[in-house]
Amino acid sequence: MNLTSLVTAGLLIPLTLLAAVSAAGAPLSLSDLRCEYRTNPMGIDVPSPRLSWVVTGKERGAAQSAYRVLVATDPALLQKNEGNLWDSGKVTSERTTQIPYEGTPLTSEMACWWKVQVWNEKNEPSDWSEPAKWTMGLLQQEDWKAKWIGLDEENVQQPHPLQSLMEKAKWIWHGEAVRENGEAVPGKCA
């Protein structure tokens, strides 16, 4: 073997081993957090919304083996890894869709911030996901305070003040003739 081959082998073998070790230890990553199949939705009208996320891993066969969901009323709490509305704790499950919210009962117009962490098949935790948000809609009938916009029924029965003048109006209309090649076309108006 010549010197160039030895140097090349001496450099490639450690780099290959380093790449293999870093790929094997690569944690799962989380993205596309959704509530009721929507990203950061507003007006959620179910008392226990369903949460979903996408898990990706660099290693072949990498899979989620457990998850933990935190839900809070303030994103600052999530930064401290605290969920004042719900902390699911570590749940052994491969599920990533339709995870029902099981925390403190939610109220109308409440803003909920959430994030998730998962573990791989080797029980290694991922980093926390980026926070996501959902906002509750109006859940109770008494929460609705708006009034319908429209014509009041009592006004429909009364004639319009100018209706008598309109009945006597005569309308004269003369449409401008359609022209083709500078000539008026009989029977056609614009």
Short mmCIF file of C-alpha atoms in Angstrom, two decimals:
data_model
loop_
_atom_site.label_atom_id
_atom_site.label_comp_id
_atom_site.label_asym_id
_atom_site.label_seq_id
_atom_site.Cartn_x
_atom_site.Cartn_y
_atom_site.Cartn_z
CA MET A 1 0.00 0.00 0.00
CA ASN A 2 1.25 3.40 -0.76
CA LEU A 3 1.21 6.40 1.54
CA THR A 4 -1.79 8.05 -0.17
CA SER A 5 -3.95 4.96 0.37
CA LEU A 6 -3.01 4.77 4.04
CA VAL A 7 -3.81 8.45 4.63
CA THR A 8 -7.11 8.15 2.76
CA ALA A 9 -8.09 5.03 4.73
CA GLY A 10 -6.97 6.68 7.96
CA LEU A 11 -9.30 9.61 7.30
CA LEU A 12 -12.27 7.77 5.83
CA ILE A 13 -12.65 5.08 8.49
CA PRO A 14 -13.10 7.52 11.43
CA LEU A 15 -15.42 9.73 9.37
CA THR A 16 -17.54 6.74 8.37
CA LEU A 17 -17.78 5.56 11.98
CA LEU A 18 -18.67 9.07 13.15
CA ALA A 19 -21.43 9.34 10.54
CA ALA A 20 -22.82 5.92 11.50
CA VAL A 21 -22.86 6.77 15.21
CA SER A 22 -24.48 10.17 14.66
CA ALA A 23 -27.12 8.67 12.33
CA ALA A 24 -27.91 5.90 14.81
CA GLY A 25 -28.36 8.40 17.63
CA ALA A 26 -30.40 10.84 15.57
CA PRO A 27 -33.60 11.58 17.48
CA LEU A 28 -37.02 11.70 15.92
CA SER A 29 -38.24 15.11 14.84
CA LEU A 30 -41.76 16.50 15.04
CA SER A 31 -43.68 18.73 12.65
CA ASP A 32 -47.13 19.58 11.31
CA LEU A 33 -48.92 19.82 14.67
CA ARG A 34 -52.68 19.88 14.07
CA CYS A 35 -55.84 20.23 16.11
CA GLU A 36 -58.97 18.73 14.55
CA TYR A 37 -56.94 18.26 11.33
CA ARG A 38 -56.18 22.00 11.05
CA THR A 39 -53.05 24.05 11.71
CA ASN A 40 -53.51 26.61 14.52
CA PRO A 41 -57.31 26.63 14.12
CA MET A 42 -59.79 29.09 15.56
CA GLY A 43 -63.35 28.32 16.59
CA ILE A 44 -62.94 24.70 17.72
CA ASP A 45 -66.42 23.61 18.82
CA VAL A 46 -65.76 20.23 20.43
CA PRO A 47 -65.03 20.00 24.18
CA SER A 48 -62.20 17.48 23.68
CA PRO A 49 -60.30 18.38 20.50
CA ARG A 50 -58.16 15.72 18.81
CA LEU A 51 -54.46 16.40 18.31
CA SER A 52 -52.10 15.06 15.63
CA TRP A 53 -48.45 15.41 14.56
CA VAL A 54 -45.96 14.03 12.05
CA VAL A 55 -42.87 12.12 13.21
CA THR A 56 -39.78 11.74 11.03
CA GLY A 57 -36.49 10.02 11.70
CA LYS A 58 -33.24 9.70 9.80
CA GLU A 59 -32.63 6.11 10.82
CA ARG A 60 -34.30 3.30 8.87
CA GLY A 61 -37.12 1.78 10.90
CA ALA A 62 -37.25 4.69 13.35
CA ALA A 63 -40.64 4.88 15.01
CA GLN A 64 -42.44 6.57 17.86
CA SER A 65 -42.92 4.36 20.90
CA ALA A 66 -44.36 6.94 23.32
CA TYR A 67 -45.48 10.57 23.47
CA ARG A 68 -46.08 13.37 25.95
CA VAL A 69 -48.41 16.32 25.27
CA LEU A 70 -48.40 19.60 27.17
CA VAL A 71 -51.26 22.12 26.84
CA ALA A 72 -51.15 25.55 28.50
CA THR A 73 -52.98 28.87 28.53
CA ASP A 74 -49.72 30.74 27.92
CA PRO A 75 -46.78 29.91 25.63
CA ALA A 76 -44.40 31.04 28.41
CA LEU A 77 -45.52 28.03 30.47
CA LEU A 78 -44.65 25.70 27.60
CA GLN A 79 -41.15 27.19 27.48
CA LYS A 80 -40.76 25.96 31.08
CA ASN A 81 -42.19 22.55 30.01
CA GLU A 82 -45.32 23.12 32.09
CA GLY A 83 -48.88 22.43 31.00
CA ASN A 84 -51.43 24.08 33.29
CA LEU A 85 -54.34 22.66 31.26
CA TRP A 86 -53.00 19.19 30.49
CA ASP A 87 -49.83 17.18 30.90
CA SER A 88 -50.47 13.74 29.45
CA GLY A 89 -47.33 12.32 31.03
CA LYS A 90 -45.40 9.75 29.02
CA VAL A 91 -47.94 7.60 27.17
CA THR A 92 -46.70 4.38 25.58
CA SER A 93 -48.27 4.49 22.12
CA GLU A 94 -47.32 4.64 18.45
CA ARG A 95 -50.41 6.77 17.70
CA THR A 96 -49.79 10.19 16.18
CA THR A 97 -53.34 11.07 15.11
CA GLN A 98 -56.64 11.70 16.87
CA ILE A 99 -55.15 11.95 20.36
CA PRO A 100 -58.07 13.34 22.41
CA TYR A 101 -57.45 16.25 24.77
CA GLU A 102 -58.02 14.94 28.32
CA GLY A 103 -57.17 17.92 30.50
CA THR A 104 -59.00 20.64 32.38
CA PRO A 105 -62.42 21.36 30.80
CA LEU A 106 -62.10 24.03 28.12
CA THR A 107 -64.31 27.11 27.93
CA SER A 108 -65.57 29.28 25.10
CA GLU A 109 -62.99 31.49 23.37
CA MET A 110 -60.10 29.96 25.35
CA ALA A 111 -56.68 30.01 23.65
CA CYS A 112 -54.71 26.79 24.11
CA TRP A 113 -50.99 26.46 23.35
CA TRP A 114 -49.51 22.97 23.02
CA LYS A 115 -46.41 20.99 22.15
CA VAL A 116 -45.41 17.35 22.04
CA GLN A 117 -42.36 15.20 22.70
CA VAL A 118 -41.94 11.60 21.53
CA TRP A 119 -39.65 8.67 22.26
CA ASN A 120 -38.21 6.33 19.65
CA GLU A 121 -38.09 2.52 19.72
CA LYS A 122 -34.88 2.72 21.81
CA ASN A 123 -36.68 4.87 24.41
CA GLU A 124 -34.64 7.96 23.41
CA PRO A 125 -36.59 11.25 23.71
CA SER A 126 -36.90 13.72 20.87
CA ASP A 127 -36.63 17.45 21.30
CA TRP A 128 -39.91 19.18 22.04
CA SER A 129 -41.88 20.28 18.99
CA GLU A 130 -42.41 23.93 18.19
CA PRO A 131 -45.54 25.20 20.01
CA ALA A 132 -48.87 25.24 18.20
CA LYS A 133 -52.16 26.90 19.16
CA TRP A 134 -55.87 26.41 18.91
CA THR A 135 -58.70 28.68 20.03
CA MET A 136 -62.04 27.42 21.27
CA GLY A 137 -65.26 28.61 19.67
CA LEU A 138 -68.53 29.32 21.44
CA LEU A 139 -69.48 26.10 23.22
CA GLN A 140 -72.69 26.99 25.08
CA GLN A 141 -75.92 28.48 23.72
CA GLU A 142 -75.73 31.34 26.24
CA ASP A 143 -72.29 32.32 24.88
CA TRP A 144 -73.92 33.52 21.67
CA LYS A 145 -74.74 37.22 22.10
CA ALA A 146 -74.90 38.36 18.49
CA LYS A 147 -78.14 39.40 16.81
CA TRP A 148 -79.19 38.49 13.32
CA ILE A 149 -78.65 41.15 10.69
CA GLY A 150 -81.61 41.51 8.38
CA LEU A 151 -84.97 43.03 7.73
CA ASP A 152 -87.25 43.02 10.77
CA GLU A 153 -90.50 41.19 10.13
CA GLU A 154 -92.72 44.11 11.18
CA ASN A 155 -91.08 46.28 8.50
CA VAL A 156 -91.86 43.72 5.81
CA GLN A 157 -95.62 44.14 6.35
CA GLN A 158 -95.58 47.95 6.10
CA PRO A 159 -95.47 49.60 2.66
CA HIS A 160 -92.42 51.64 1.78
CA PRO A 161 -93.04 55.42 2.22
CA LEU A 162 -92.29 56.09 -1.45
CA GLN A 163 -94.27 53.13 -2.77
CA SER A 164 -97.25 55.26 -3.90
CA LEU A 165 -94.93 57.52 -5.92
CA MET A 166 -93.23 54.50 -7.49
CA GLU A 167 -96.56 53.03 -8.67
CA LYS A 168 -97.22 56.19 -10.71
CA ALA A 169 -93.75 56.39 -12.21
CA LYS A 170 -93.38 55.92 -15.93
CA TRP A 171 -90.12 54.59 -17.21
CA ILE A 172 -88.71 55.41 -20.57
CA TRP A 173 -85.64 53.54 -21.65
CA HIS A 174 -83.74 53.61 -24.85
CA GLY A 175 -80.86 51.23 -25.19
CA GLU A 176 -77.89 52.24 -27.23
CA ALA A 177 -77.73 50.12 -30.34
CA VAL A 178 -74.99 47.56 -30.72
CA ARG A 179 -72.67 48.52 -33.56
CA GLU A 180 -70.73 46.16 -35.76
CA ASN A 181 -68.34 47.65 -38.29
CA GLY A 182 -69.77 51.09 -37.51
CA GLU A 183 -73.38 50.08 -38.37
CA ALA A 184 -76.24 49.68 -35.85
CA VAL A 185 -77.46 46.08 -35.59
CA PRO A 186 -81.30 46.02 -35.66
CA GLY A 187 -82.92 44.49 -32.55
CA LYS A 188 -79.74 44.48 -30.42
CA CYS A 189 -79.11 46.89 -27.57
CA ALA A 190 -76.14 47.26 -25.27
#
